[in-house]
mmCIF file with all atom_site columns, C-alpha atoms in Angstrom:
data_model
loop_
_atom_site.group_PDB
_atom_site.id
_atom_site.type_symbol
_atom_site.label_atom_id
_atom_site.label_alt_id
_atom_site.label_comp_id
_atom_site.label_asym_id
_atom_site.label_entity_id
_atom_site.label_seq_id
_atom_site.pdbx_PDB_ins_code
_atom_site.Cartn_x
_atom_site.Cartn_y
_atom_site.Cartn_z
_atom_site.occupancy
_atom_site.B_iso_or_equiv
_atom_site.pdbx_formal_charge
_atom_site.auth_seq_id
_atom_site.auth_comp_id
_atom_site.auth_asym_id
_atom_site.auth_atom_id
_atom_site.pdbx_PDB_model_num
ATOM 1   C CA . GLN A 1 1   ? 106.514 118.805 108.564 1.00 0.00 ? 169 GLN A CA 1
ATOM 2   C CA . GLN A 1 2   ? 105.550 117.195 111.993 1.00 0.00 ? 170 GLN A CA 1
ATOM 3   C CA . GLN A 1 3   ? 109.095 115.579 112.375 1.00 0.00 ? 171 GLN A CA 1
ATOM 4   C CA . VAL A 1 4   ? 111.560 116.497 115.009 1.00 0.00 ? 172 VAL A CA 1
ATOM 5   C CA . LYS A 1 5   ? 115.147 115.552 113.801 1.00 0.00 ? 173 LYS A CA 1
ATOM 6   C CA . GLN A 1 6   ? 117.666 114.637 116.555 1.00 0.00 ? 174 GLN A CA 1
ATOM 7   C CA . SER A 1 7   ? 121.488 114.058 116.354 1.00 0.00 ? 175 SER A CA 1
ATOM 8   C CA . PRO A 1 8   ? 123.702 112.397 117.150 1.00 0.00 ? 176 PRO A CA 1
ATOM 9   C CA . GLN A 1 9   ? 122.348 108.831 117.269 1.00 0.00 ? 177 GLN A CA 1
ATOM 10  C CA . SER A 1 10  ? 124.744 108.015 120.088 1.00 0.00 ? 178 SER A CA 1
ATOM 11  C CA . LEU A 1 11  ? 127.421 109.927 122.092 1.00 0.00 ? 179 LEU A CA 1
ATOM 12  C CA . ILE A 1 12  ? 130.128 108.959 124.504 1.00 0.00 ? 180 ILE A CA 1
ATOM 13  C CA . VAL A 1 13  ? 131.544 111.568 126.911 1.00 0.00 ? 181 VAL A CA 1
ATOM 14  C CA . GLN A 1 14  ? 134.076 111.511 129.472 1.00 0.00 ? 182 GLN A CA 1
ATOM 15  C CA . LYS A 1 15  ? 133.135 112.052 133.029 1.00 0.00 ? 183 LYS A CA 1
ATOM 16  C CA . GLY A 1 16  ? 133.187 115.741 133.770 1.00 0.00 ? 184 GLY A CA 1
ATOM 17  C CA . GLY A 1 17  ? 132.827 116.601 129.946 1.00 0.00 ? 185 GLY A CA 1
ATOM 18  C CA . ILE A 1 18  ? 130.116 118.467 128.264 1.00 0.00 ? 186 ILE A CA 1
ATOM 19  C CA . SER A 1 19  ? 127.372 116.510 126.316 1.00 0.00 ? 187 SER A CA 1
ATOM 20  C CA . ILE A 1 20  ? 125.499 118.178 123.582 1.00 0.00 ? 188 ILE A CA 1
ATOM 21  C CA . ILE A 1 21  ? 122.629 116.877 121.714 1.00 0.00 ? 189 ILE A CA 1
ATOM 22  C CA . ASN A 1 22  ? 120.837 118.882 118.912 1.00 0.00 ? 190 ASN A CA 1
ATOM 23  C CA . CYS A 1 23  ? 117.349 118.797 117.456 1.00 0.00 ? 191 CYS A CA 1
ATOM 24  C CA . ALA A 1 24  ? 115.691 120.499 114.514 1.00 0.00 ? 192 ALA A CA 1
ATOM 25  C CA . TYR A 1 25  ? 112.039 121.041 113.638 1.00 0.00 ? 193 TYR A CA 1
ATOM 26  C CA . GLU A 1 26  ? 110.020 122.250 110.646 1.00 0.00 ? 194 GLU A CA 1
ATOM 27  C CA . ASN A 1 27  ? 106.600 122.948 112.144 1.00 0.00 ? 195 ASN A CA 1
ATOM 28  C CA . THR A 1 28  ? 106.529 126.711 113.189 1.00 0.00 ? 196 THR A CA 1
ATOM 29  C CA . ALA A 1 29  ? 103.380 126.007 115.148 1.00 0.00 ? 197 ALA A CA 1
ATOM 30  C CA . PHE A 1 30  ? 105.373 124.122 117.783 1.00 0.00 ? 198 PHE A CA 1
ATOM 31  C CA . ASP A 1 31  ? 105.604 126.336 120.949 1.00 0.00 ? 199 ASP A CA 1
ATOM 32  C CA . TYR A 1 32  ? 106.754 123.743 123.535 1.00 0.00 ? 200 TYR A CA 1
ATOM 33  C CA . PHE A 1 33  ? 110.157 121.933 123.502 1.00 0.00 ? 201 PHE A CA 1
ATOM 34  C CA . PRO A 1 34  ? 110.696 119.430 126.232 1.00 0.00 ? 202 PRO A CA 1
ATOM 35  C CA . TRP A 1 35  ? 113.715 116.900 126.633 1.00 0.00 ? 203 TRP A CA 1
ATOM 36  C CA . TYR A 1 36  ? 113.058 113.580 128.094 1.00 0.00 ? 204 TYR A CA 1
ATOM 37  C CA . GLN A 1 37  ? 115.465 111.147 129.718 1.00 0.00 ? 205 GLN A CA 1
ATOM 38  C CA . GLN A 1 38  ? 114.954 107.553 129.541 1.00 0.00 ? 206 GLN A CA 1
ATOM 39  C CA . PHE A 1 39  ? 116.706 104.762 131.323 1.00 0.00 ? 207 PHE A CA 1
ATOM 40  C CA . PRO A 1 40  ? 116.650 101.090 130.301 1.00 0.00 ? 208 PRO A CA 1
ATOM 41  C CA . GLY A 1 41  ? 113.280 99.420  131.240 1.00 0.00 ? 209 GLY A CA 1
ATOM 42  C CA . LYS A 1 42  ? 111.716 102.778 132.336 1.00 0.00 ? 210 LYS A CA 1
ATOM 43  C CA . GLY A 1 43  ? 109.377 105.152 130.706 1.00 0.00 ? 211 GLY A CA 1
ATOM 44  C CA . PRO A 1 44  ? 110.614 108.574 129.344 1.00 0.00 ? 212 PRO A CA 1
ATOM 45  C CA . ALA A 1 45  ? 110.591 111.325 132.167 1.00 0.00 ? 213 ALA A CA 1
ATOM 46  C CA . LEU A 1 46  ? 110.695 114.982 131.631 1.00 0.00 ? 214 LEU A CA 1
ATOM 47  C CA . LEU A 1 47  ? 114.030 116.548 132.185 1.00 0.00 ? 215 LEU A CA 1
ATOM 48  C CA . ILE A 1 48  ? 113.597 120.143 131.232 1.00 0.00 ? 216 ILE A CA 1
ATOM 49  C CA . ALA A 1 49  ? 111.469 122.102 128.732 1.00 0.00 ? 217 ALA A CA 1
ATOM 50  C CA . ILE A 1 50  ? 111.563 125.495 126.958 1.00 0.00 ? 218 ILE A CA 1
ATOM 51  C CA . ARG A 1 51  ? 109.167 127.915 125.359 1.00 0.00 ? 219 ARG A CA 1
ATOM 52  C CA . PRO A 1 52  ? 110.268 129.752 122.338 1.00 0.00 ? 220 PRO A CA 1
ATOM 53  C CA . ASP A 1 53  ? 109.883 133.119 124.245 1.00 0.00 ? 221 ASP A CA 1
ATOM 54  C CA . VAL A 1 54  ? 113.267 132.627 125.716 1.00 0.00 ? 222 VAL A CA 1
ATOM 55  C CA . SER A 1 55  ? 116.629 131.537 124.057 1.00 0.00 ? 223 SER A CA 1
ATOM 56  C CA . GLU A 1 56  ? 118.056 129.667 126.924 1.00 0.00 ? 224 GLU A CA 1
ATOM 57  C CA . LYS A 1 57  ? 116.821 127.589 130.003 1.00 0.00 ? 225 LYS A CA 1
ATOM 58  C CA . LYS A 1 58  ? 119.181 126.253 132.667 1.00 0.00 ? 226 LYS A CA 1
ATOM 59  C CA . GLU A 1 59  ? 118.080 123.817 135.509 1.00 0.00 ? 227 GLU A CA 1
ATOM 60  C CA . GLY A 1 60  ? 121.390 122.599 137.326 1.00 0.00 ? 228 GLY A CA 1
ATOM 61  C CA . ARG A 1 61  ? 123.844 120.910 134.936 1.00 0.00 ? 229 ARG A CA 1
ATOM 62  C CA . PHE A 1 62  ? 121.016 120.848 132.115 1.00 0.00 ? 230 PHE A CA 1
ATOM 63  C CA . THR A 1 63  ? 120.490 123.714 129.975 1.00 0.00 ? 231 THR A CA 1
ATOM 64  C CA . ILE A 1 64  ? 118.345 124.088 126.816 1.00 0.00 ? 232 ILE A CA 1
ATOM 65  C CA . SER A 1 65  ? 119.561 126.404 124.110 1.00 0.00 ? 233 SER A CA 1
ATOM 66  C CA . PHE A 1 66  ? 116.926 127.749 121.610 1.00 0.00 ? 234 PHE A CA 1
ATOM 67  C CA . ASN A 1 67  ? 117.348 129.291 118.200 1.00 0.00 ? 235 ASN A CA 1
ATOM 68  C CA . LYS A 1 68  ? 114.000 130.165 117.076 1.00 0.00 ? 236 LYS A CA 1
ATOM 69  C CA . SER A 1 69  ? 115.153 131.509 113.651 1.00 0.00 ? 237 SER A CA 1
ATOM 70  C CA . ALA A 1 70  ? 116.953 128.504 112.775 1.00 0.00 ? 238 ALA A CA 1
ATOM 71  C CA . LYS A 1 71  ? 114.253 126.196 114.259 1.00 0.00 ? 239 LYS A CA 1
ATOM 72  C CA . GLN A 1 72  ? 116.830 124.436 116.282 1.00 0.00 ? 240 GLN A CA 1
ATOM 73  C CA . PHE A 1 73  ? 117.122 123.519 120.019 1.00 0.00 ? 241 PHE A CA 1
ATOM 74  C CA . SER A 1 74  ? 119.850 121.664 122.029 1.00 0.00 ? 242 SER A CA 1
ATOM 75  C CA . LEU A 1 75  ? 120.561 119.990 125.358 1.00 0.00 ? 243 LEU A CA 1
ATOM 76  C CA . HIS A 1 76  ? 123.800 120.651 127.070 1.00 0.00 ? 244 HIS A CA 1
ATOM 77  C CA . ILE A 1 77  ? 124.826 118.576 129.947 1.00 0.00 ? 245 ILE A CA 1
ATOM 78  C CA . MET A 1 78  ? 127.639 120.144 131.990 1.00 0.00 ? 246 MET A CA 1
ATOM 79  C CA . ASP A 1 79  ? 129.982 118.075 133.995 1.00 0.00 ? 247 ASP A CA 1
ATOM 80  C CA . SER A 1 80  ? 128.315 114.792 132.699 1.00 0.00 ? 248 SER A CA 1
ATOM 81  C CA . GLN A 1 81  ? 128.324 111.867 135.194 1.00 0.00 ? 249 GLN A CA 1
ATOM 82  C CA . PRO A 1 82  ? 128.041 108.301 134.553 1.00 0.00 ? 250 PRO A CA 1
ATOM 83  C CA . GLY A 1 83  ? 124.552 108.435 136.133 1.00 0.00 ? 251 GLY A CA 1
ATOM 84  C CA . ASP A 1 84  ? 123.420 110.736 133.161 1.00 0.00 ? 252 ASP A CA 1
ATOM 85  C CA . SER A 1 85  ? 124.029 107.633 130.914 1.00 0.00 ? 253 SER A CA 1
ATOM 86  C CA . ALA A 1 86  ? 120.558 107.109 129.491 1.00 0.00 ? 254 ALA A CA 1
ATOM 87  C CA . THR A 1 87  ? 118.591 107.705 126.121 1.00 0.00 ? 255 THR A CA 1
ATOM 88  C CA . TYR A 1 88  ? 117.625 111.534 125.646 1.00 0.00 ? 256 TYR A CA 1
ATOM 89  C CA . PHE A 1 89  ? 114.585 112.246 123.484 1.00 0.00 ? 257 PHE A CA 1
ATOM 90  C CA . CYS A 1 90  ? 113.835 115.817 122.317 1.00 0.00 ? 258 CYS A CA 1
ATOM 91  C CA . ALA A 1 91  ? 110.213 116.536 121.669 1.00 0.00 ? 259 ALA A CA 1
ATOM 92  C CA . ALA A 1 92  ? 107.871 119.272 120.610 1.00 0.00 ? 260 ALA A CA 1
ATOM 93  C CA . SER A 1 93  ? 104.248 120.139 120.899 1.00 0.00 ? 261 SER A CA 1
ATOM 94  C CA . ILE A 1 94  ? 101.746 122.912 120.241 1.00 0.00 ? 262 ILE A CA 1
ATOM 95  C CA . ASN A 1 95  ? 99.371  124.578 122.561 1.00 0.00 ? 263 ASN A CA 1
ATOM 96  C CA . ALA A 1 96  ? 102.003 125.232 125.153 1.00 0.00 ? 264 ALA A CA 1
ATOM 97  C CA . GLY A 1 97  ? 102.345 121.553 125.658 1.00 0.00 ? 265 GLY A CA 1
ATOM 98  C CA . TYR A 1 98  ? 98.743  120.900 126.204 1.00 0.00 ? 266 TYR A CA 1
ATOM 99  C CA . SER A 1 99  ? 98.922  118.691 123.182 1.00 0.00 ? 267 SER A CA 1
ATOM 100 C CA . THR A 1 100 ? 100.561 115.562 121.968 1.00 0.00 ? 268 THR A CA 1
ATOM 101 C CA . LEU A 1 101 ? 104.253 115.307 121.740 1.00 0.00 ? 269 LEU A CA 1
ATOM 102 C CA . THR A 1 102 ? 106.299 114.596 118.718 1.00 0.00 ? 270 THR A CA 1
ATOM 103 C CA . PHE A 1 103 ? 109.528 112.857 119.487 1.00 0.00 ? 271 PHE A CA 1
ATOM 104 C CA . GLY A 1 104 ? 113.159 112.794 117.924 1.00 0.00 ? 272 GLY A CA 1
ATOM 105 C CA . LYS A 1 105 ? 114.507 109.484 117.395 1.00 0.00 ? 273 LYS A CA 1
ATOM 106 C CA . GLY A 1 106 ? 116.488 109.696 120.583 1.00 0.00 ? 274 GLY A CA 1
ATOM 107 C CA . THR A 1 107 ? 120.353 109.868 121.555 1.00 0.00 ? 275 THR A CA 1
ATOM 108 C CA . MET A 1 108 ? 122.084 107.132 123.525 1.00 0.00 ? 276 MET A CA 1
ATOM 109 C CA . LEU A 1 109 ? 124.485 108.789 125.931 1.00 0.00 ? 277 LEU A CA 1
ATOM 110 C CA . LEU A 1 110 ? 127.232 107.028 127.507 1.00 0.00 ? 278 LEU A CA 1
ATOM 111 C CA . VAL A 1 111 ? 129.361 108.832 130.104 1.00 0.00 ? 279 VAL A CA 1
ATOM 112 C CA . SER A 1 112 ? 132.440 106.869 130.853 1.00 0.00 ? 280 SER A CA 1
ATOM 113 C CA . PRO A 1 113 ? 134.037 106.995 134.340 1.00 0.00 ? 281 PRO A CA 1
ATOM 114 C CA . GLU B 2 1   ? 105.809 110.789 144.083 1.00 0.00 ? 13  GLU B CA 1
ATOM 115 C CA . PRO B 2 2   ? 102.573 109.644 142.068 1.00 0.00 ? 14  PRO B CA 1
ATOM 116 C CA . GLU B 2 3   ? 103.182 107.444 138.993 1.00 0.00 ? 15  GLU B CA 1
ATOM 117 C CA . VAL B 2 4   ? 101.455 106.013 136.032 1.00 0.00 ? 16  VAL B CA 1
ATOM 118 C CA . THR B 2 5   ? 101.516 102.156 136.457 1.00 0.00 ? 17  THR B CA 1
ATOM 119 C CA . GLN B 2 6   ? 100.955 99.710  133.855 1.00 0.00 ? 18  GLN B CA 1
ATOM 120 C CA . THR B 2 7   ? 100.375 96.051  133.515 1.00 0.00 ? 19  THR B CA 1
ATOM 121 C CA . PRO B 2 8   ? 101.488 93.629  132.113 1.00 0.00 ? 20  PRO B CA 1
ATOM 122 C CA . SER B 2 9   ? 105.234 94.630  132.118 1.00 0.00 ? 21  SER B CA 1
ATOM 123 C CA . HIS B 2 10  ? 105.774 92.000  129.215 1.00 0.00 ? 22  HIS B CA 1
ATOM 124 C CA . GLN B 2 11  ? 103.385 89.998  127.179 1.00 0.00 ? 23  GLN B CA 1
ATOM 125 C CA . VAL B 2 12  ? 104.051 87.476  124.563 1.00 0.00 ? 24  VAL B CA 1
ATOM 126 C CA . THR B 2 13  ? 101.255 86.726  122.174 1.00 0.00 ? 25  THR B CA 1
ATOM 127 C CA . GLN B 2 14  ? 100.430 84.796  119.015 1.00 0.00 ? 26  GLN B CA 1
ATOM 128 C CA . MET B 2 15  ? 99.812  86.719  115.707 1.00 0.00 ? 27  MET B CA 1
ATOM 129 C CA . GLY B 2 16  ? 96.029  87.166  115.375 1.00 0.00 ? 28  GLY B CA 1
ATOM 130 C CA . GLN B 2 17  ? 95.254  87.232  119.045 1.00 0.00 ? 29  GLN B CA 1
ATOM 131 C CA . GLU B 2 18  ? 93.678  90.071  120.972 1.00 0.00 ? 30  GLU B CA 1
ATOM 132 C CA . VAL B 2 19  ? 95.657  91.864  123.624 1.00 0.00 ? 31  VAL B CA 1
ATOM 133 C CA . ILE B 2 20  ? 94.620  94.368  126.374 1.00 0.00 ? 32  ILE B CA 1
ATOM 134 C CA . LEU B 2 21  ? 97.277  96.691  127.993 1.00 0.00 ? 33  LEU B CA 1
ATOM 135 C CA . ARG B 2 22  ? 96.232  98.114  131.172 1.00 0.00 ? 34  ARG B CA 1
ATOM 136 C CA . CYS B 2 23  ? 97.117  101.481 132.865 1.00 0.00 ? 35  CYS B CA 1
ATOM 137 C CA . VAL B 2 24  ? 96.371  103.345 136.078 1.00 0.00 ? 36  VAL B CA 1
ATOM 138 C CA . PRO B 2 25  ? 96.975  107.035 135.389 1.00 0.00 ? 37  PRO B CA 1
ATOM 139 C CA . ILE B 2 26  ? 97.889  109.352 138.252 1.00 0.00 ? 38  ILE B CA 1
ATOM 140 C CA . SER B 2 27  ? 94.753  110.014 140.070 1.00 0.00 ? 39  SER B CA 1
ATOM 141 C CA . ASN B 2 28  ? 94.104  113.730 139.561 1.00 0.00 ? 40  ASN B CA 1
ATOM 142 C CA . HIS B 2 29  ? 94.940  113.519 135.720 1.00 0.00 ? 41  HIS B CA 1
ATOM 143 C CA . LEU B 2 30  ? 92.188  113.769 133.194 1.00 0.00 ? 42  LEU B CA 1
ATOM 144 C CA . TYR B 2 31  ? 94.107  113.423 129.937 1.00 0.00 ? 43  TYR B CA 1
ATOM 145 C CA . PHE B 2 32  ? 95.453  110.163 128.906 1.00 0.00 ? 44  PHE B CA 1
ATOM 146 C CA . TYR B 2 33  ? 97.787  108.837 126.161 1.00 0.00 ? 45  TYR B CA 1
ATOM 147 C CA . TRP B 2 34  ? 99.108  105.793 124.708 1.00 0.00 ? 46  TRP B CA 1
ATOM 148 C CA . TYR B 2 35  ? 102.546 106.035 122.825 1.00 0.00 ? 47  TYR B CA 1
ATOM 149 C CA . ARG B 2 36  ? 104.596 103.137 121.430 1.00 0.00 ? 48  ARG B CA 1
ATOM 150 C CA . GLN B 2 37  ? 108.258 102.727 120.817 1.00 0.00 ? 49  GLN B CA 1
ATOM 151 C CA . ILE B 2 38  ? 109.572 99.878  118.439 1.00 0.00 ? 50  ILE B CA 1
ATOM 152 C CA . LEU B 2 39  ? 112.784 98.630  119.414 1.00 0.00 ? 51  LEU B CA 1
ATOM 153 C CA . GLY B 2 40  ? 115.468 101.057 118.768 1.00 0.00 ? 52  GLY B CA 1
ATOM 154 C CA . GLN B 2 41  ? 112.933 103.689 117.310 1.00 0.00 ? 53  GLN B CA 1
ATOM 155 C CA . LYS B 2 42  ? 111.356 106.861 118.528 1.00 0.00 ? 54  LYS B CA 1
ATOM 156 C CA . VAL B 2 43  ? 108.538 107.118 120.808 1.00 0.00 ? 55  VAL B CA 1
ATOM 157 C CA . GLU B 2 44  ? 105.239 107.374 118.657 1.00 0.00 ? 56  GLU B CA 1
ATOM 158 C CA . PHE B 2 45  ? 102.063 108.887 119.631 1.00 0.00 ? 57  PHE B CA 1
ATOM 159 C CA . LEU B 2 46  ? 99.068  106.651 119.107 1.00 0.00 ? 58  LEU B CA 1
ATOM 160 C CA . VAL B 2 47  ? 95.933  108.165 120.833 1.00 0.00 ? 59  VAL B CA 1
ATOM 161 C CA . SER B 2 48  ? 94.945  110.620 123.501 1.00 0.00 ? 60  SER B CA 1
ATOM 162 C CA . PHE B 2 49  ? 91.760  110.425 125.553 1.00 0.00 ? 61  PHE B CA 1
ATOM 163 C CA . TYR B 2 50  ? 89.654  113.037 127.466 1.00 0.00 ? 62  TYR B CA 1
ATOM 164 C CA . ASN B 2 51  ? 86.334  113.018 128.813 1.00 0.00 ? 63  ASN B CA 1
ATOM 165 C CA . ASN B 2 52  ? 85.548  109.514 127.895 1.00 0.00 ? 64  ASN B CA 1
ATOM 166 C CA . GLU B 2 53  ? 86.517  110.022 124.191 1.00 0.00 ? 65  GLU B CA 1
ATOM 167 C CA . ILE B 2 54  ? 89.231  109.854 121.833 1.00 0.00 ? 66  ILE B CA 1
ATOM 168 C CA . SER B 2 55  ? 90.480  113.643 121.261 1.00 0.00 ? 67  SER B CA 1
ATOM 169 C CA . GLU B 2 56  ? 93.261  112.958 118.945 1.00 0.00 ? 68  GLU B CA 1
ATOM 170 C CA . LYS B 2 57  ? 94.788  109.806 117.080 1.00 0.00 ? 69  LYS B CA 1
ATOM 171 C CA . SER B 2 58  ? 97.646  109.143 114.876 1.00 0.00 ? 70  SER B CA 1
ATOM 172 C CA . GLU B 2 59  ? 97.712  107.182 111.576 1.00 0.00 ? 71  GLU B CA 1
ATOM 173 C CA . ILE B 2 60  ? 99.069  104.119 113.512 1.00 0.00 ? 72  ILE B CA 1
ATOM 174 C CA . PHE B 2 61  ? 95.658  104.048 115.638 1.00 0.00 ? 73  PHE B CA 1
ATOM 175 C CA . ASP B 2 62  ? 93.758  102.113 113.020 1.00 0.00 ? 74  ASP B CA 1
ATOM 176 C CA . ASP B 2 63  ? 90.642  99.975  113.433 1.00 0.00 ? 75  ASP B CA 1
ATOM 177 C CA . GLN B 2 64  ? 92.656  97.301  115.248 1.00 0.00 ? 76  GLN B CA 1
ATOM 178 C CA . PHE B 2 65  ? 93.214  99.494  118.023 1.00 0.00 ? 77  PHE B CA 1
ATOM 179 C CA . SER B 2 66  ? 90.730  100.725 120.728 1.00 0.00 ? 78  SER B CA 1
ATOM 180 C CA . VAL B 2 67  ? 90.752  102.359 124.145 1.00 0.00 ? 79  VAL B CA 1
ATOM 181 C CA . GLU B 2 68  ? 88.435  102.386 126.930 1.00 0.00 ? 80  GLU B CA 1
ATOM 182 C CA . ARG B 2 69  ? 88.389  103.690 130.383 1.00 0.00 ? 81  ARG B CA 1
ATOM 183 C CA . PRO B 2 70  ? 86.008  100.967 131.883 1.00 0.00 ? 82  PRO B CA 1
ATOM 184 C CA . ASP B 2 71  ? 86.142  102.518 135.431 1.00 0.00 ? 83  ASP B CA 1
ATOM 185 C CA . GLY B 2 72  ? 87.241  105.415 137.384 1.00 0.00 ? 84  GLY B CA 1
ATOM 186 C CA . SER B 2 73  ? 90.827  104.295 137.500 1.00 0.00 ? 85  SER B CA 1
ATOM 187 C CA . ASN B 2 74  ? 91.908  102.000 134.318 1.00 0.00 ? 86  ASN B CA 1
ATOM 188 C CA . PHE B 2 75  ? 92.602  102.989 131.005 1.00 0.00 ? 87  PHE B CA 1
ATOM 189 C CA . THR B 2 76  ? 93.168  100.442 128.483 1.00 0.00 ? 88  THR B CA 1
ATOM 190 C CA . LEU B 2 77  ? 94.593  99.746  125.132 1.00 0.00 ? 89  LEU B CA 1
ATOM 191 C CA . LYS B 2 78  ? 93.207  96.839  123.025 1.00 0.00 ? 90  LYS B CA 1
ATOM 192 C CA . ILE B 2 79  ? 94.735  95.507  120.003 1.00 0.00 ? 91  ILE B CA 1
ATOM 193 C CA . ARG B 2 80  ? 92.222  93.256  118.327 1.00 0.00 ? 92  ARG B CA 1
ATOM 194 C CA . SER B 2 81  ? 94.204  91.148  116.116 1.00 0.00 ? 93  SER B CA 1
ATOM 195 C CA . THR B 2 82  ? 97.917  91.470  116.796 1.00 0.00 ? 94  THR B CA 1
ATOM 196 C CA . LYS B 2 83  ? 100.410 91.667  113.785 1.00 0.00 ? 95  LYS B CA 1
ATOM 197 C CA . LEU B 2 84  ? 104.037 90.923  113.985 1.00 0.00 ? 96  LEU B CA 1
ATOM 198 C CA . GLU B 2 85  ? 104.721 94.611  113.499 1.00 0.00 ? 97  GLU B CA 1
ATOM 199 C CA . ASP B 2 86  ? 102.849 95.451  116.723 1.00 0.00 ? 98  ASP B CA 1
ATOM 200 C CA . SER B 2 87  ? 105.646 94.317  118.602 1.00 0.00 ? 99  SER B CA 1
ATOM 201 C CA . ALA B 2 88  ? 106.698 97.304  120.571 1.00 0.00 ? 100 ALA B CA 1
ATOM 202 C CA . MET B 2 89  ? 106.790 99.015  124.067 1.00 0.00 ? 101 MET B CA 1
ATOM 203 C CA . TYR B 2 90  ? 103.692 100.488 124.736 1.00 0.00 ? 102 TYR B CA 1
ATOM 204 C CA . PHE B 2 91  ? 103.662 103.523 127.141 1.00 0.00 ? 103 PHE B CA 1
ATOM 205 C CA . CYS B 2 92  ? 100.712 104.953 128.855 1.00 0.00 ? 104 CYS B CA 1
ATOM 206 C CA . ALA B 2 93  ? 100.901 108.497 130.011 1.00 0.00 ? 105 ALA B CA 1
ATOM 207 C CA . SER B 2 94  ? 98.737  111.091 131.687 1.00 0.00 ? 106 SER B CA 1
ATOM 208 C CA . ARG B 2 95  ? 98.588  114.745 132.573 1.00 0.00 ? 107 ARG B CA 1
ATOM 209 C CA . GLN B 2 96  ? 96.379  117.301 134.299 1.00 0.00 ? 108 GLN B CA 1
ATOM 210 C CA . LEU B 2 97  ? 93.699  119.234 132.360 1.00 0.00 ? 109 LEU B CA 1
ATOM 211 C CA . SER B 2 98  ? 95.270  122.296 133.353 1.00 0.00 ? 110 SER B CA 1
ATOM 212 C CA . GLY B 2 99  ? 97.795  123.843 135.819 1.00 0.00 ? 111 GLY B CA 1
ATOM 213 C CA . GLY B 2 100 ? 100.698 121.676 134.431 1.00 0.00 ? 112 GLY B CA 1
ATOM 214 C CA . ASN B 2 101 ? 101.301 120.538 130.953 1.00 0.00 ? 113 ASN B CA 1
ATOM 215 C CA . THR B 2 102 ? 103.896 117.935 132.052 1.00 0.00 ? 114 THR B CA 1
ATOM 216 C CA . ILE B 2 103 ? 103.153 114.420 130.619 1.00 0.00 ? 115 ILE B CA 1
ATOM 217 C CA . TYR B 2 104 ? 104.049 111.572 132.886 1.00 0.00 ? 116 TYR B CA 1
ATOM 218 C CA . PHE B 2 105 ? 104.744 108.184 131.399 1.00 0.00 ? 117 PHE B CA 1
ATOM 219 C CA . GLY B 2 106 ? 104.634 104.897 132.778 1.00 0.00 ? 118 GLY B CA 1
ATOM 220 C CA . GLU B 2 107 ? 107.336 102.294 132.664 1.00 0.00 ? 119 GLU B CA 1
ATOM 221 C CA . GLY B 2 108 ? 105.732 100.515 129.608 1.00 0.00 ? 120 GLY B CA 1
ATOM 222 C CA . SER B 2 109 ? 104.251 97.194  128.637 1.00 0.00 ? 121 SER B CA 1
ATOM 223 C CA . TRP B 2 110 ? 106.530 95.201  126.244 1.00 0.00 ? 122 TRP B CA 1
ATOM 224 C CA . LEU B 2 111 ? 104.531 93.518  123.658 1.00 0.00 ? 123 LEU B CA 1
ATOM 225 C CA . THR B 2 112 ? 105.992 90.767  121.580 1.00 0.00 ? 124 THR B CA 1
ATOM 226 C CA . VAL B 2 113 ? 104.036 89.070  118.707 1.00 0.00 ? 125 VAL B CA 1
ATOM 227 C CA . VAL B 2 114 ? 105.253 85.920  117.562 1.00 0.00 ? 126 VAL B CA 1
#
C-alpha cells in the first residue's frame, strides 16, 4: 500500500516533443506528490510538486496533472529539450510533505536532438 | 545556493568492515534523512532524524545501521558490518522544520562492498 508505481521505465522523445510520465499510488493518506529530477552522478532535485486539492500545476514547461479519484498523477514536459535528459522520479508523502518520501522506480528520459 | 554536502563520494570496502558516511546538511535545516539507491533501482528511505533522535526508520535500517549527529554540523550514517547487498548510492537529505517542506538531497556517496 505504500508503493508508488511509475511508468514507463524509459522514454525517448524528440526535441520539441511532449514527454509524459505516469505514476499511481494506493495509499489515500498521501497528500503531497513531488517530482524529482536526477542527472547522472547527482542527487535528486525537486522539480515540481502538487497537493491533491488541485488537478493541475504548471511551472514553465513542466506540468503535473493529478487525478484524485483514479489515484494517479503525471508529469508532462512540453517542448522537451536535450537538457531535460535525466531520470525522473515521482514520489508521495503524507503530512503535506513534512514526512518521508516514497519514490517510484524512476523513468530514464532521453531527448534526442 | 546552499547545498547538502557528502563525503566520501565513493568508497570501496571489504565485506564485514565498518563504514561511516558523512554529511553536512544545509545550515538552517533541522530534519535530516538518509536514503539509498541500489544501482538501477528506486530511491529508498532509510531513516529520518530530528532533535538528536531517530524519528522514523524503514525495515532496511536494521541493527547494522546507526546515525549520529556528533557535532553541530555533521550527520553520519554508520554501517557496522557491511554486506555485499549494502552496495548502493547513499543520499543524505535535509529540510527545514517548518516554512518549507522541500527535501534537499546531497550528491550521494557511492558505496561498493567487495
